[in-house]
Amino acid sequence: MKVNTAFDIYQTTVNAPPAQVAEAKARRDLFKDAFGTEGDIKLVRASGSLARGTQHDPIKDVDTILIYKPETKPEWGQPGDSAEDALDYVRDRVRGLLGTYGSYKPNQVRLARPGDHAVKCFLDDPDAESPFTVDAMPALRQPDGSLLVPEIHSHGWIRTNPGYLIDLALDAHAQGRIYAPLVRVLKRWRRRTGTHVKSLLIEVLALECLPKTGERSAALAAFFAAAAVRVNDPICDPAGLCGPIQPDLDVVALRTALEEAADIAANARQHERWDQHDVAVRLWGDIFGPDFPKPPNGGGSGGGPEGGPGGVPIDIPKRPVRDINQG
Amino acid sequence: MTRRSLVIVPAEAADKIRASAGAWGTLGMVRAPSDDLFVITAYQAGKSGAVLPVRTASGQERHRRVEEGAYEASWHRADAVTHWAHYSLSARPDHCMPLEQFRRLIPTAPHPHNDAVLVLTHAPGVTDNPDLDRLPEFAAWRVTREGAEPFDLAVEPRAYGLGQLVGHWPVEALSARAVLVVGVGSIGGEVASSLAGYGVGQLDLLDPDRLLWHNTVRHVLGEGDIGRFKTDALRDMLTTRWPSLDARSHVKDVVRDADHVRLLLQEVDAVVCAADGIAPRRVVSHLARRAGRDAILTSVLEDGAFGEVLRLRRAPDEGCLLCRRADLYGTGRMDPERALERGYGDGDPHRPMTAVGPDLHLMGDLAAKVTVASLLQRQGHNEQRLPGEQAIVALRPQPGFEAPFDLGRAGQVQWHPATPPRPDCITCSTP
């Protein structure tokens, strides 16, 4: 099995099913259309991983930003209760537009609950195992292009710029069409690090450390090596507004996982160069886990008949150094 | 293998031959008898064209001083068959092509009569045909009455140097990187030379000292630079050797001019400290950590018995120089320098030592390797990851030392991990 084929297959495992993506977009668009009819709304903008193309299976929520006309909300943006007022206002409008008796489309949202920055809107049964939500965040556009959004826990408003990250992600993906799918792969990989790593942290790490063009296997090998150094320093909001993404990150644990992955990836790349694709695929499987495709013969000998069936662990073949000295 | 003569074709002469509409012409040459070398200095198309001087090939300027144009050769357009014959004959010493056969292939070639003539042939077709890639585009022949035999020829390439390594070594990635080298003595001079050879694009060289006689036994600079500031002389040497290098001289002391170094660190990607004594290393360790730059410290210990390369990174579990040393001091495995008891920047930190130059250069090269590996790993070069953060090298190992200086065999290298920051460390605490 060729390495590229294995990655193609694995990508379908990592990606959310097309029907799920379509459903998520439809629900996001429902909010976009509903709030688009509001007189005090300037723009409804998609945000989050779905907008960046880096969403992975399963999609649990989508993010929308409700950018209000500042003249209609003069009291917003001030420290104090206005943050809570803004979220309450959005909650009421969600109910008014999409709730049981919603004027735009009734019976769409079962529960709307203000959180720290956004109103979490349950379109499924809130008591379901993992109910799908749409996060609706009120915002005021600032002269520098950033957004002012409420923050309940600090009793105020903070500046953020999710559009900046979206633009970076879209640009990165446009370069070689490998960025977005590989970010999904890395988001899945983060669960194997043995420590909690935020999805957004992996994404920002990928923006900095993942090559945007070339072969996927080469890009991933480069990512693991570069990220293993990069994590020593804080990983911050690329827009420079929100500070460190995960201040409590266990840097040593993540670095150790990255180093281990880098070791295996280097070995996988070498076997790929030697045209021992089955061995390489098996090694990539050691990094990404049991969901990664297994070579038909277990990947012990680069396609020979002596490999173990079904991925039974067998020795990775080594190759003698050629006695061709160069001075 | 006997010594054989060689004719050097400067790039400009090769270009003129390639571009000529004619089928032949003449070439003026100088000869360097001591090297048994001919160097083409002039070009002429046909018999009546203007004689045009050509730019001397790089590295051959010395030959302009000997008699100009005293020797003559001719050049001729040829086909691939002629160069195939050249290729075949080159592998068969003492064989030659009969004169009549050669003149059938090259009708414009002169008759040697009772002399020997040098003939260059140019076969443009071989560069267009991948099947003929073993054949030279240019070939030289020594033609006598007996026949034509291959003569060694070298064409100056238009581009050479680090550019040759593109595809084999990340030349472009390193050309965009800058490194500060603090202390360009015997080790630091080699660090800088090595970094330039790796292809680092910018080197900032910082050292307050001049090169004096006693330095020359170990330094990469020689007697011709005695009296000059080391950083100036090294800058000139390196930029002569590597024309694309941006080397900058800073006649500064890292301790007294720490404010200057602090600004410099914002402009570079990494810093190497190869300065004598502990004070410069402490300053570099502190400033680099605060600037978020990797610092690579290298030195020899115990009069050259051991070499050490330390990499200091701003990682939460890796301490600065003092934290790393505190672990060794605290466990009695290392004694702090007495100079530590003096005031900040006070006293003479120089400790004359008896290490031999190549041992110091070995440490300089290793420090450069560690630096380049650090730069490249940040850019995703998986194969450049290091086995640890401290390398101890046995140069002239002496028995009886505590670990990690308990190496027993010359050439032995041991890598060790970093030790964590001390809780009260000013350097390692978040600024």
Coordinates of C-alpha atoms in Angstrom, one line a residue, chain B residues 21-216:
Chain B
A21 CA 28.2 32.3 -35.0
G22 CA 31.5 30.9 -36.4
A23 CA 32.8 27.4 -36.4
W24 CA 36.3 28.1 -35.0
G25 CA 38.7 30.7 -33.6
T26 CA 41.8 31.2 -31.6
L27 CA 42.6 31.6 -27.9
G28 CA 45.3 33.4 -26.1
M29 CA 46.7 31.7 -23.0
V30 CA 49.2 32.2 -20.2
R31 CA 51.1 29.3 -18.7
A32 CA 52.0 28.7 -15.1
P33 CA 54.9 26.2 -15.4
S34 CA 55.1 25.4 -11.7
D35 CA 51.5 24.2 -11.8
D36 CA 51.7 22.9 -15.4
L37 CA 48.6 25.0 -16.1
F38 CA 47.3 26.9 -19.1
V39 CA 44.8 29.7 -18.5
I40 CA 42.8 31.2 -21.4
T41 CA 43.0 35.0 -21.4
A42 CA 41.9 36.0 -24.8
Y43 CA 39.3 35.0 -27.4
Q44 CA 39.1 35.5 -31.2
A45 CA 36.4 34.4 -33.6
G46 CA 37.8 33.0 -36.8
K47 CA 41.0 34.4 -38.3
S48 CA 40.1 38.0 -38.6
G49 CA 37.9 38.7 -35.6
A50 CA 39.0 41.1 -32.9
V51 CA 41.1 39.7 -30.1
L52 CA 39.1 40.2 -27.0
P53 CA 40.5 39.7 -23.5
V54 CA 38.3 37.6 -21.2
R55 CA 37.8 38.0 -17.5
T56 CA 40.2 35.8 -15.6
A57 CA 38.7 32.7 -14.0
S58 CA 38.1 33.0 -10.3
G59 CA 41.2 32.0 -8.3
Q60 CA 43.5 32.5 -11.4
E61 CA 44.3 36.2 -11.0
R62 CA 47.9 35.3 -10.0
H63 CA 48.5 34.0 -13.5
R64 CA 47.9 37.5 -15.1
R65 CA 51.3 38.4 -13.8
V66 CA 53.2 36.0 -16.1
E67 CA 53.6 36.6 -19.8
E68 CA 50.3 37.5 -21.4
G69 CA 49.2 35.7 -24.5
A70 CA 52.5 33.9 -25.0
Y71 CA 50.7 30.7 -25.8
E72 CA 48.0 30.1 -28.4
A73 CA 45.3 27.5 -28.8
S74 CA 42.4 27.2 -31.2
W75 CA 38.7 26.3 -30.6
H76 CA 36.4 24.4 -33.0
R77 CA 32.8 23.4 -33.1
A78 CA 32.4 19.6 -32.9
D79 CA 29.7 17.0 -32.8
A80 CA 28.9 14.5 -30.1
V81 CA 30.9 11.7 -31.9
T82 CA 34.1 13.7 -31.4
H83 CA 33.5 14.0 -27.7
W84 CA 32.5 10.4 -27.4
A85 CA 35.9 9.6 -28.8
H86 CA 37.5 12.0 -26.3
Y87 CA 35.6 10.2 -23.5
S88 CA 36.7 6.8 -24.7
L89 CA 40.3 7.8 -25.1
S90 CA 40.5 9.5 -21.7
A91 CA 40.0 6.0 -20.1
R92 CA 42.9 4.6 -22.2
P93 CA 46.2 6.3 -21.4
D94 CA 48.8 6.4 -24.1
H95 CA 46.3 6.0 -26.8
C96 CA 45.5 8.6 -29.3
M97 CA 43.3 9.2 -32.4
P98 CA 45.2 9.2 -35.7
L99 CA 45.7 12.7 -37.0
E100 CA 43.8 12.1 -40.3
Q101 CA 40.8 10.8 -38.4
F102 CA 40.9 13.8 -36.0
R103 CA 41.1 16.2 -38.9
R104 CA 38.2 14.5 -40.6
L105 CA 36.1 15.1 -37.5
I106 CA 37.5 18.6 -37.1
P107 CA 38.3 19.9 -40.5
T108 CA 39.1 23.4 -39.2
A109 CA 41.8 22.0 -36.8
P110 CA 45.4 23.2 -37.6
H111 CA 48.1 20.8 -38.8
P112 CA 50.7 20.5 -36.0
H113 CA 53.6 19.9 -38.5
N114 CA 56.5 19.0 -36.2
D115 CA 55.1 20.7 -33.2
A116 CA 52.3 20.1 -30.7
V117 CA 49.1 22.3 -30.7
L118 CA 46.4 22.6 -28.2
V119 CA 42.9 22.3 -29.6
L120 CA 39.6 22.9 -27.8
T121 CA 36.4 21.5 -29.1
H122 CA 32.9 22.5 -28.2
A123 CA 30.0 20.1 -28.8
P124 CA 26.8 22.0 -28.1
G125 CA 24.7 19.0 -28.9
V126 CA 25.7 17.0 -25.8
T127 CA 23.9 19.4 -23.4
D128 CA 20.6 18.9 -25.1
N129 CA 20.7 15.1 -25.1
P130 CA 20.2 13.4 -21.7
D131 CA 21.6 10.2 -23.1
L132 CA 24.9 12.0 -23.6
D133 CA 25.2 13.5 -20.2
R134 CA 28.6 11.7 -19.5
L135 CA 30.1 13.6 -22.4
P136 CA 31.8 17.0 -21.8
E137 CA 30.5 20.1 -23.6
F138 CA 34.1 21.2 -24.0
A139 CA 37.1 19.1 -24.5
A140 CA 40.8 19.7 -25.1
W141 CA 43.2 17.8 -27.3
R142 CA 47.0 17.8 -27.6
V143 CA 47.5 17.3 -31.3
T144 CA 50.9 16.1 -32.8
R145 CA 51.9 14.4 -36.0
E146 CA 51.2 11.1 -34.2
G147 CA 47.6 12.0 -33.5
A148 CA 45.2 13.7 -31.0
E149 CA 45.2 12.7 -27.4
P150 CA 42.9 14.0 -24.6
F151 CA 44.2 16.9 -22.6
D152 CA 42.7 17.8 -19.2
L153 CA 40.3 20.8 -19.3
A154 CA 38.3 22.6 -16.6
V155 CA 35.5 25.1 -17.5
E156 CA 34.8 27.7 -14.8
P157 CA 31.1 27.3 -13.9
R158 CA 28.9 30.4 -13.9
A159 CA 27.7 29.6 -10.4
Y160 CA 29.5 27.6 -7.8
G161 CA 30.0 27.6 -4.1
L162 CA 27.1 27.0 -1.7
G163 CA 24.7 27.2 -4.7
Q164 CA 26.0 23.8 -5.7
L165 CA 24.5 22.2 -2.6
V166 CA 20.9 23.3 -3.3
G167 CA 18.8 20.2 -3.2
H168 CA 21.3 18.4 -1.0
W169 CA 21.5 20.8 1.9
P170 CA 19.0 23.5 3.0
V171 CA 21.1 26.4 1.6
E172 CA 18.1 28.7 1.1
A173 CA 16.8 28.1 4.6
L174 CA 20.1 28.9 6.2
S175 CA 20.9 31.9 4.0
A176 CA 18.0 33.7 5.6
R177 CA 19.3 33.1 9.1
A178 CA 21.6 35.2 11.3
V179 CA 23.9 34.1 14.1
L180 CA 25.8 36.2 16.7
V181 CA 29.2 34.8 17.6
V182 CA 30.5 36.2 20.9
G183 CA 34.2 35.7 21.2
V184 CA 36.1 35.0 18.0
G185 CA 39.2 33.6 19.5
S186 CA 40.6 30.1 18.6
I187 CA 37.2 28.4 19.1
G188 CA 34.9 31.3 18.0
G189 CA 36.9 31.9 14.8
E190 CA 36.3 28.3 13.8
V191 CA 32.7 28.6 14.8
A192 CA 32.3 31.5 12.5
S193 CA 34.2 29.7 9.6
S194 CA 32.0 26.7 10.1
L195 CA 28.7 28.6 10.2
A196 CA 29.7 30.3 7.0
G197 CA 30.5 27.0 5.4
Y198 CA 27.1 25.7 6.5
G199 CA 25.5 28.6 4.6
V200 CA 24.3 30.8 7.4
G201 CA 23.6 34.1 5.6
Q202 CA 24.5 36.6 8.3
L203 CA 27.2 36.5 11.0
D204 CA 27.6 39.1 13.6
L205 CA 31.1 38.8 15.1
L206 CA 31.6 40.3 18.5
D207 CA 35.0 40.5 20.3
P208 CA 37.0 43.4 21.7
D209 CA 40.5 42.0 21.1
R210 CA 43.1 42.4 18.4
L211 CA 45.0 39.4 17.0
L212 CA 48.5 39.2 18.4
W213 CA 51.4 36.8 17.9
H214 CA 50.5 34.4 20.6
N215 CA 47.1 33.8 19.0
T216 CA 48.3 32.5 15.7

